[in-house]
């Protein structure tokens, strides 16, 4: 009888251990950093570097794909300068003073809350590819010839490669980013940048 109890206890311990090893982990937290610049043009320069917290949640998994949502608080540090002073047209009030102001090199801080949707394609147990689209509200602290300061939006489209070891995941993510204020003010040309970012996350 005691022997049977010992065997039963051993069986239960092994079962719980196996279940713990294959437990599905849907939440992950992480940190990304990256940098970028404007697409080549004659009107302005824009270079940036940024830092993001990453909060993942896996919504669903099928035979071939995983579907995740992603929340990304971000701070972005940029340098911007107007190159083409004729971008500020003569019908702009005080256009001479504004041309002089806007052609100076400026430091810009952007505070963003990106909300994203991610589709992941596993390649094997370690590697996966994904596409990510995100949009989020943003506060920028500097007025330029292309955009007013204050409230705006950041839109991002990215491709990514992940490498996972146990509960740690590493990411490389090239992306395209558009920033504008959706027409809330008359100054809304915005910025378009190409970026690359690197990150690490941990599955809870």
PDB file of C-alpha atoms in Angstrom:
ATOM      1  CA  UNK A   1       0.000   0.000   0.000  1.00  0.00           C
ATOM      2  CA  UNK A   2       2.784   2.426   0.953  1.00  0.00           C
ATOM      3  CA  UNK A   3       4.614   1.468  -2.213  1.00  0.00           C
ATOM      4  CA  UNK A   4       1.529   2.301  -4.312  1.00  0.00           C
ATOM      5  CA  UNK A   5       1.185   5.674  -2.566  1.00  0.00           C
ATOM      6  CA  UNK A   6       4.855   6.442  -3.243  1.00  0.00           C
ATOM      7  CA  UNK A   7       4.485   5.532  -6.916  1.00  0.00           C
ATOM      8  CA  UNK A   8       1.310   7.632  -7.192  1.00  0.00           C
ATOM      9  CA  UNK A   9       3.027  10.591  -5.575  1.00  0.00           C
ATOM     10  CA  UNK A  10       6.002  10.213  -7.904  1.00  0.00           C
ATOM     11  CA  UNK A  11       3.669  10.060 -10.913  1.00  0.00           C
ATOM     12  CA  UNK A  12       1.884  13.242  -9.817  1.00  0.00           C
ATOM     13  CA  UNK A  13       5.174  15.080  -9.293  1.00  0.00           C
ATOM     14  CA  UNK A  14       6.431  14.086 -12.730  1.00  0.00           C
ATOM     15  CA  UNK A  15       3.099  15.125 -14.303  1.00  0.00           C
ATOM     16  CA  UNK A  16       3.149  18.533 -12.619  1.00  0.00           C
ATOM     17  CA  UNK A  17       6.773  19.033 -13.652  1.00  0.00           C
ATOM     18  CA  UNK A  18       5.987  18.227 -17.285  1.00  0.00           C
ATOM     19  CA  UNK A  19       2.976  20.535 -17.269  1.00  0.00           C
ATOM     20  CA  UNK A  20       5.110  23.286 -15.832  1.00  0.00           C
ATOM     21  CA  UNK A  21       7.699  22.812 -18.570  1.00  0.00           C
ATOM     22  CA  UNK A  22       5.175  23.063 -21.400  1.00  0.00           C
ATOM     23  CA  UNK A  23       3.106  25.807 -19.799  1.00  0.00           C
ATOM     24  CA  UNK A  24       2.107  28.333 -22.398  1.00  0.00           C
ATOM     25  CA  UNK A  25       3.383  31.822 -21.643  1.00  0.00           C
ATOM     26  CA  UNK A  26       1.256  34.516 -23.227  1.00  0.00           C
ATOM     27  CA  UNK A  27       2.746  37.596 -21.548  1.00  0.00           C
ATOM     28  CA  UNK A  28       6.170  39.136 -22.137  1.00  0.00           C
ATOM     29  CA  UNK A  29       7.857  42.374 -21.119  1.00  0.00           C
ATOM     30  CA  UNK A  30      10.911  43.910 -22.727  1.00  0.00           C
ATOM     31  CA  UNK A  31      12.967  46.876 -23.804  1.00  0.00           C
ATOM     32  CA  UNK A  32      13.915  48.138 -27.280  1.00  0.00           C
ATOM     33  CA  UNK A  33      16.185  50.894 -28.510  1.00  0.00           C
ATOM     34  CA  UNK A  34      16.901  52.126 -32.000  1.00  0.00           C
ATOM     35  CA  UNK A  35      17.751  54.959 -34.339  1.00  0.00           C
ATOM     36  CA  UNK A  36      16.760  56.349 -37.713  1.00  0.00           C
ATOM     37  CA  UNK A  37      16.732  59.234 -40.165  1.00  0.00           C
ATOM     38  CA  UNK A  38      14.567  60.855 -42.819  1.00  0.00           C
ATOM     39  CA  UNK A  39      14.301  59.502 -46.346  1.00  0.00           C
ATOM     40  CA  UNK A  40      16.656  61.464 -48.597  1.00  0.00           C
ATOM     41  CA  UNK A  41      15.173  64.825 -49.534  1.00  0.00           C
ATOM     42  CA  UNK A  42      16.216  68.451 -50.101  1.00  0.00           C
ATOM     43  CA  UNK A  43      13.787  70.078 -47.659  1.00  0.00           C
ATOM     44  CA  UNK A  44      14.956  69.003 -44.201  1.00  0.00           C
ATOM     45  CA  UNK A  45      17.112  66.744 -42.050  1.00  0.00           C
ATOM     46  CA  UNK A  46      15.759  64.566 -39.237  1.00  0.00           C
ATOM     47  CA  UNK A  47      17.800  62.063 -37.208  1.00  0.00           C
ATOM     48  CA  UNK A  48      16.514  60.313 -34.118  1.00  0.00           C
ATOM     49  CA  UNK A  49      17.168  57.708 -31.481  1.00  0.00           C
ATOM     50  CA  UNK A  50      14.564  56.215 -29.180  1.00  0.00           C
ATOM     51  CA  UNK A  51      13.808  53.893 -26.274  1.00  0.00           C
ATOM     52  CA  UNK A  52      10.691  51.743 -25.836  1.00  0.00           C
ATOM     53  CA  UNK A  53       9.228  49.558 -23.125  1.00  0.00           C
ATOM     54  CA  UNK A  54       7.524  46.491 -24.634  1.00  0.00           C
ATOM     55  CA  UNK A  55       4.430  44.692 -23.291  1.00  0.00           C
ATOM     56  CA  UNK A  56       3.314  41.683 -25.361  1.00  0.00           C
ATOM     57  CA  UNK A  57       0.198  39.562 -25.086  1.00  0.00           C
ATOM     58  CA  UNK A  58      -0.458  36.572 -27.353  1.00  0.00           C
ATOM     59  CA  UNK A  59      -4.112  36.637 -28.399  1.00  0.00           C
ATOM     60  CA  UNK A  60      -4.258  33.491 -30.485  1.00  0.00           C
ATOM     61  CA  UNK A  61      -2.117  30.778 -32.030  1.00  0.00           C
ATOM     62  CA  UNK A  62      -2.950  28.705 -35.111  1.00  0.00           C
ATOM     63  CA  UNK A  63      -1.013  25.986 -36.884  1.00  0.00           C
ATOM     64  CA  UNK A  64       1.090  28.497 -38.821  1.00  0.00           C
ATOM     65  CA  UNK A  65       0.749  31.892 -37.128  1.00  0.00           C
ATOM     66  CA  UNK A  66       0.621  33.689 -33.788  1.00  0.00           C
ATOM     67  CA  UNK A  67      -1.362  36.883 -33.211  1.00  0.00           C
ATOM     68  CA  UNK A  68      -0.202  39.334 -30.567  1.00  0.00           C
ATOM     69  CA  UNK A  69      -1.003  42.804 -29.281  1.00  0.00           C
ATOM     70  CA  UNK A  70       1.765  45.122 -28.192  1.00  0.00           C
ATOM     71  CA  UNK A  71       1.848  48.245 -26.006  1.00  0.00           C
ATOM     72  CA  UNK A  72       4.957  50.439 -26.345  1.00  0.00           C
ATOM     73  CA  UNK A  73       5.551  53.570 -24.255  1.00  0.00           C
ATOM     74  CA  UNK A  74       8.345  55.438 -26.064  1.00  0.00           C
ATOM     75  CA  UNK A  75      10.569  58.460 -25.751  1.00  0.00           C
ATOM     76  CA  UNK A  76      12.163  59.718 -28.957  1.00  0.00           C
ATOM     77  CA  UNK A  77      15.071  62.190 -29.197  1.00  0.00           C
ATOM     78  CA  UNK A  78      15.450  63.913 -32.572  1.00  0.00           C
ATOM     79  CA  UNK A  79      17.458  66.628 -34.298  1.00  0.00           C
ATOM     80  CA  UNK A  80      15.762  68.522 -37.114  1.00  0.00           C
ATOM     81  CA  UNK A  81      16.746  71.342 -39.457  1.00  0.00           C
ATOM     82  CA  UNK A  82      14.991  73.017 -42.370  1.00  0.00           C
ATOM     83  CA  UNK A  83      17.223  73.047 -45.464  1.00  0.00           C
ATOM     84  CA  UNK A  84      14.877  74.567 -48.038  1.00  0.00           C
ATOM     85  CA  UNK A  85      13.918  77.980 -46.649  1.00  0.00           C
ATOM     86  CA  UNK A  86      11.385  78.407 -49.486  1.00  0.00           C
ATOM     87  CA  UNK A  87       9.325  75.689 -47.801  1.00  0.00           C
ATOM     88  CA  UNK A  88       8.049  78.568 -45.651  1.00  0.00           C
ATOM     89  CA  UNK A  89       6.024  80.491 -48.220  1.00  0.00           C
ATOM     90  CA  UNK A  90       5.603  84.298 -48.370  1.00  0.00           C
ATOM     91  CA  UNK A  91       1.901  84.013 -47.483  1.00  0.00           C
ATOM     92  CA  UNK A  92       2.931  82.689 -44.046  1.00  0.00           C
ATOM     93  CA  UNK A  93       2.635  85.433 -41.380  1.00  0.00           C
ATOM     94  CA  UNK A  94       6.086  86.795 -40.458  1.00  0.00           C
ATOM     95  CA  UNK A  95       7.654  84.440 -43.009  1.00  0.00           C
ATOM     96  CA  UNK A  96      11.097  86.126 -42.929  1.00  0.00           C
ATOM     97  CA  UNK A  97      11.425  85.640 -39.151  1.00  0.00           C
ATOM     98  CA  UNK A  98      10.079  82.104 -39.397  1.00  0.00           C
ATOM     99  CA  UNK A  99      12.534  81.174 -42.119  1.00  0.00           C
ATOM    100  CA  UNK A 100      15.360  82.359 -39.887  1.00  0.00           C
ATOM    101  CA  UNK A 101      13.922  80.457 -36.921  1.00  0.00           C
ATOM    102  CA  UNK A 102      13.121  77.198 -38.694  1.00  0.00           C
ATOM    103  CA  UNK A 103      16.497  76.885 -40.452  1.00  0.00           C
ATOM    104  CA  UNK A 104      18.220  76.587 -37.071  1.00  0.00           C
ATOM    105  CA  UNK A 105      19.106  73.091 -35.839  1.00  0.00           C
ATOM    106  CA  UNK A 106      16.514  71.979 -33.280  1.00  0.00           C
ATOM    107  CA  UNK A 107      16.336  69.308 -30.566  1.00  0.00           C
ATOM    108  CA  UNK A 108      12.933  67.620 -30.407  1.00  0.00           C
ATOM    109  CA  UNK A 109      11.558  65.340 -27.704  1.00  0.00           C
ATOM    110  CA  UNK A 110       8.579  63.095 -28.504  1.00  0.00           C
ATOM    111  CA  UNK A 111       6.586  61.112 -25.925  1.00  0.00           C
ATOM    112  CA  UNK A 112       4.554  58.322 -27.510  1.00  0.00           C
ATOM    113  CA  UNK A 113       2.202  55.489 -26.531  1.00  0.00           C
ATOM    114  CA  UNK A 114       2.225  53.019 -29.445  1.00  0.00           C
ATOM    115  CA  UNK A 115      -0.561  50.413 -29.642  1.00  0.00           C
ATOM    116  CA  UNK A 116       0.294  47.618 -32.057  1.00  0.00           C
ATOM    117  CA  UNK A 117      -0.909  44.390 -33.641  1.00  0.00           C
ATOM    118  CA  UNK A 118       1.640  41.738 -34.563  1.00  0.00           C
ATOM    119  CA  UNK A 119       1.401  38.650 -36.796  1.00  0.00           C
ATOM    120  CA  UNK A 120       4.208  36.160 -36.171  1.00  0.00           C
ATOM    121  CA  UNK A 121       5.322  33.234 -38.345  1.00  0.00           C
ATOM    122  CA  UNK A 122       7.458  30.687 -36.439  1.00  0.00           C
ATOM    123  CA  UNK A 123      10.294  29.198 -38.489  1.00  0.00           C
ATOM    124  CA  UNK A 124      11.417  26.680 -35.875  1.00  0.00           C
ATOM    125  CA  UNK A 125      11.543  26.484 -32.075  1.00  0.00           C
ATOM    126  CA  UNK A 126      13.986  29.403 -31.864  1.00  0.00           C
ATOM    127  CA  UNK A 127      13.412  31.715 -34.842  1.00  0.00           C
ATOM    128  CA  UNK A 128      10.330  33.583 -36.033  1.00  0.00           C
ATOM    129  CA  UNK A 129       9.454  36.361 -38.475  1.00  0.00           C
ATOM    130  CA  UNK A 130       6.722  38.941 -37.927  1.00  0.00           C
ATOM    131  CA  UNK A 131       5.012  42.012 -39.288  1.00  0.00           C
ATOM    132  CA  UNK A 132       3.919  44.772 -36.912  1.00  0.00           C
ATOM    133  CA  UNK A 133       1.630  47.749 -37.372  1.00  0.00           C
ATOM    134  CA  UNK A 134       1.122  50.327 -34.638  1.00  0.00           C
ATOM    135  CA  UNK A 135      -0.405  53.739 -34.091  1.00  0.00           C
ATOM    136  CA  UNK A 136      -0.451  55.916 -31.023  1.00  0.00           C
ATOM    137  CA  UNK A 137      -0.910  59.372 -29.530  1.00  0.00           C
ATOM    138  CA  UNK A 138       2.171  61.516 -29.117  1.00  0.00           C
ATOM    139  CA  UNK A 139       3.256  64.781 -27.515  1.00  0.00           C
ATOM    140  CA  UNK A 140       6.071  66.721 -29.188  1.00  0.00           C
ATOM    141  CA  UNK A 141       7.718  69.651 -27.432  1.00  0.00           C
ATOM    142  CA  UNK A 142       9.016  71.682 -30.400  1.00  0.00           C
ATOM    143  CA  UNK A 143       7.288  73.577 -33.195  1.00  0.00           C
ATOM    144  CA  UNK A 144       8.872  73.300 -36.648  1.00  0.00           C
ATOM    145  CA  UNK A 145       7.962  74.300 -40.190  1.00  0.00           C
ATOM    146  CA  UNK A 146       6.556  70.795 -40.693  1.00  0.00           C
ATOM    147  CA  UNK A 147       4.492  70.310 -37.543  1.00  0.00           C
ATOM    148  CA  UNK A 148       3.144  72.231 -34.577  1.00  0.00           C
ATOM    149  CA  UNK A 149       4.179  71.289 -31.069  1.00  0.00           C
ATOM    150  CA  UNK A 150       1.739  69.464 -28.799  1.00  0.00           C
ATOM    151  CA  UNK A 151      -0.556  66.594 -29.740  1.00  0.00           C
ATOM    152  CA  UNK A 152       0.171  64.345 -32.735  1.00  0.00           C
ATOM    153  CA  UNK A 153       0.214  60.693 -33.846  1.00  0.00           C
ATOM    154  CA  UNK A 154       2.992  58.228 -34.672  1.00  0.00           C
ATOM    155  CA  UNK A 155       2.315  55.425 -37.188  1.00  0.00           C
ATOM    156  CA  UNK A 156       4.779  52.551 -37.575  1.00  0.00           C
ATOM    157  CA  UNK A 157       4.994  49.623 -39.999  1.00  0.00           C
ATOM    158  CA  UNK A 158       7.751  47.128 -39.195  1.00  0.00           C
ATOM    159  CA  UNK A 159       9.174  43.746 -40.123  1.00  0.00           C
ATOM    160  CA  UNK A 160      11.026  41.760 -37.507  1.00  0.00           C
ATOM    161  CA  UNK A 161      13.158  38.715 -36.738  1.00  0.00           C
ATOM    162  CA  UNK A 162      13.077  37.088 -33.294  1.00  0.00           C
ATOM    163  CA  UNK A 163      15.421  34.580 -31.700  1.00  0.00           C
ATOM    164  CA  UNK A 164      14.197  32.853 -28.541  1.00  0.00           C
ATOM    165  CA  UNK A 165      16.203  31.007 -25.883  1.00  0.00           C
ATOM    166  CA  UNK A 166      14.084  29.534 -23.088  1.00  0.00           C
ATOM    167  CA  UNK A 167      12.119  32.569 -21.784  1.00  0.00           C
ATOM    168  CA  UNK A 168      14.360  35.231 -23.361  1.00  0.00           C
ATOM    169  CA  UNK A 169      13.633  36.642 -26.821  1.00  0.00           C
ATOM    170  CA  UNK A 170      15.898  38.895 -28.922  1.00  0.00           C
ATOM    171  CA  UNK A 171      14.528  41.086 -31.719  1.00  0.00           C
ATOM    172  CA  UNK A 172      15.824  42.961 -34.765  1.00  0.00           C
ATOM    173  CA  UNK A 173      13.159  45.252 -36.258  1.00  0.00           C
ATOM    174  CA  UNK A 174      13.555  47.578 -39.292  1.00  0.00           C
ATOM    175  CA  UNK A 175      10.613  49.958 -39.657  1.00  0.00           C
ATOM    176  CA  UNK A 176       8.987  52.886 -41.442  1.00  0.00           C
ATOM    177  CA  UNK A 177       7.591  55.686 -39.237  1.00  0.00           C
ATOM    178  CA  UNK A 178       5.253  58.564 -40.070  1.00  0.00           C
ATOM    179  CA  UNK A 179       4.510  61.361 -37.616  1.00  0.00           C
ATOM    180  CA  UNK A 180       1.781  63.978 -38.113  1.00  0.00           C
ATOM    181  CA  UNK A 181      -1.098  65.562 -36.215  1.00  0.00           C
ATOM    182  CA  UNK A 182      -3.930  64.311 -38.479  1.00  0.00           C
ATOM    183  CA  UNK A 183      -4.899  67.829 -39.464  1.00  0.00           C
ATOM    184  CA  UNK A 184      -5.615  69.144 -35.971  1.00  0.00           C
ATOM    185  CA  UNK A 185      -3.525  72.200 -36.879  1.00  0.00           C
ATOM    186  CA  UNK A 186      -2.676  73.816 -40.224  1.00  0.00           C
ATOM    187  CA  UNK A 187       1.021  72.832 -39.945  1.00  0.00           C
ATOM    188  CA  UNK A 188       0.900  69.111 -40.664  1.00  0.00           C
ATOM    189  CA  UNK A 189       3.538  68.045 -43.214  1.00  0.00           C
ATOM    190  CA  UNK A 190       5.008  65.702 -40.598  1.00  0.00           C
ATOM    191  CA  UNK A 191       8.108  63.505 -40.809  1.00  0.00           C
ATOM    192  CA  UNK A 192       8.843  60.208 -42.546  1.00  0.00           C
ATOM    193  CA  UNK A 193      11.778  58.159 -41.232  1.00  0.00           C
ATOM    194  CA  UNK A 194      13.397  54.788 -41.731  1.00  0.00           C
ATOM    195  CA  UNK A 195      14.495  53.125 -38.486  1.00  0.00           C
ATOM    196  CA  UNK A 196      16.157  50.047 -37.065  1.00  0.00           C
ATOM    197  CA  UNK A 197      15.715  48.835 -33.504  1.00  0.00           C
ATOM    198  CA  UNK A 198      17.025  46.039 -31.296  1.00  0.00           C
ATOM    199  CA  UNK A 199      15.331  44.553 -28.260  1.00  0.00           C
ATOM    200  CA  UNK A 200      15.150  41.875 -25.624  1.00  0.00           C
ATOM    201  CA  UNK A 201      12.023  40.575 -23.873  1.00  0.00           C
ATOM    202  CA  UNK A 202      11.202  38.084 -21.126  1.00  0.00           C
ATOM    203  CA  UNK A 203       8.199  35.751 -21.053  1.00  0.00           C
ATOM    204  CA  UNK A 204       6.416  35.749 -17.688  1.00  0.00           C
TER     205      UNK A 204
END
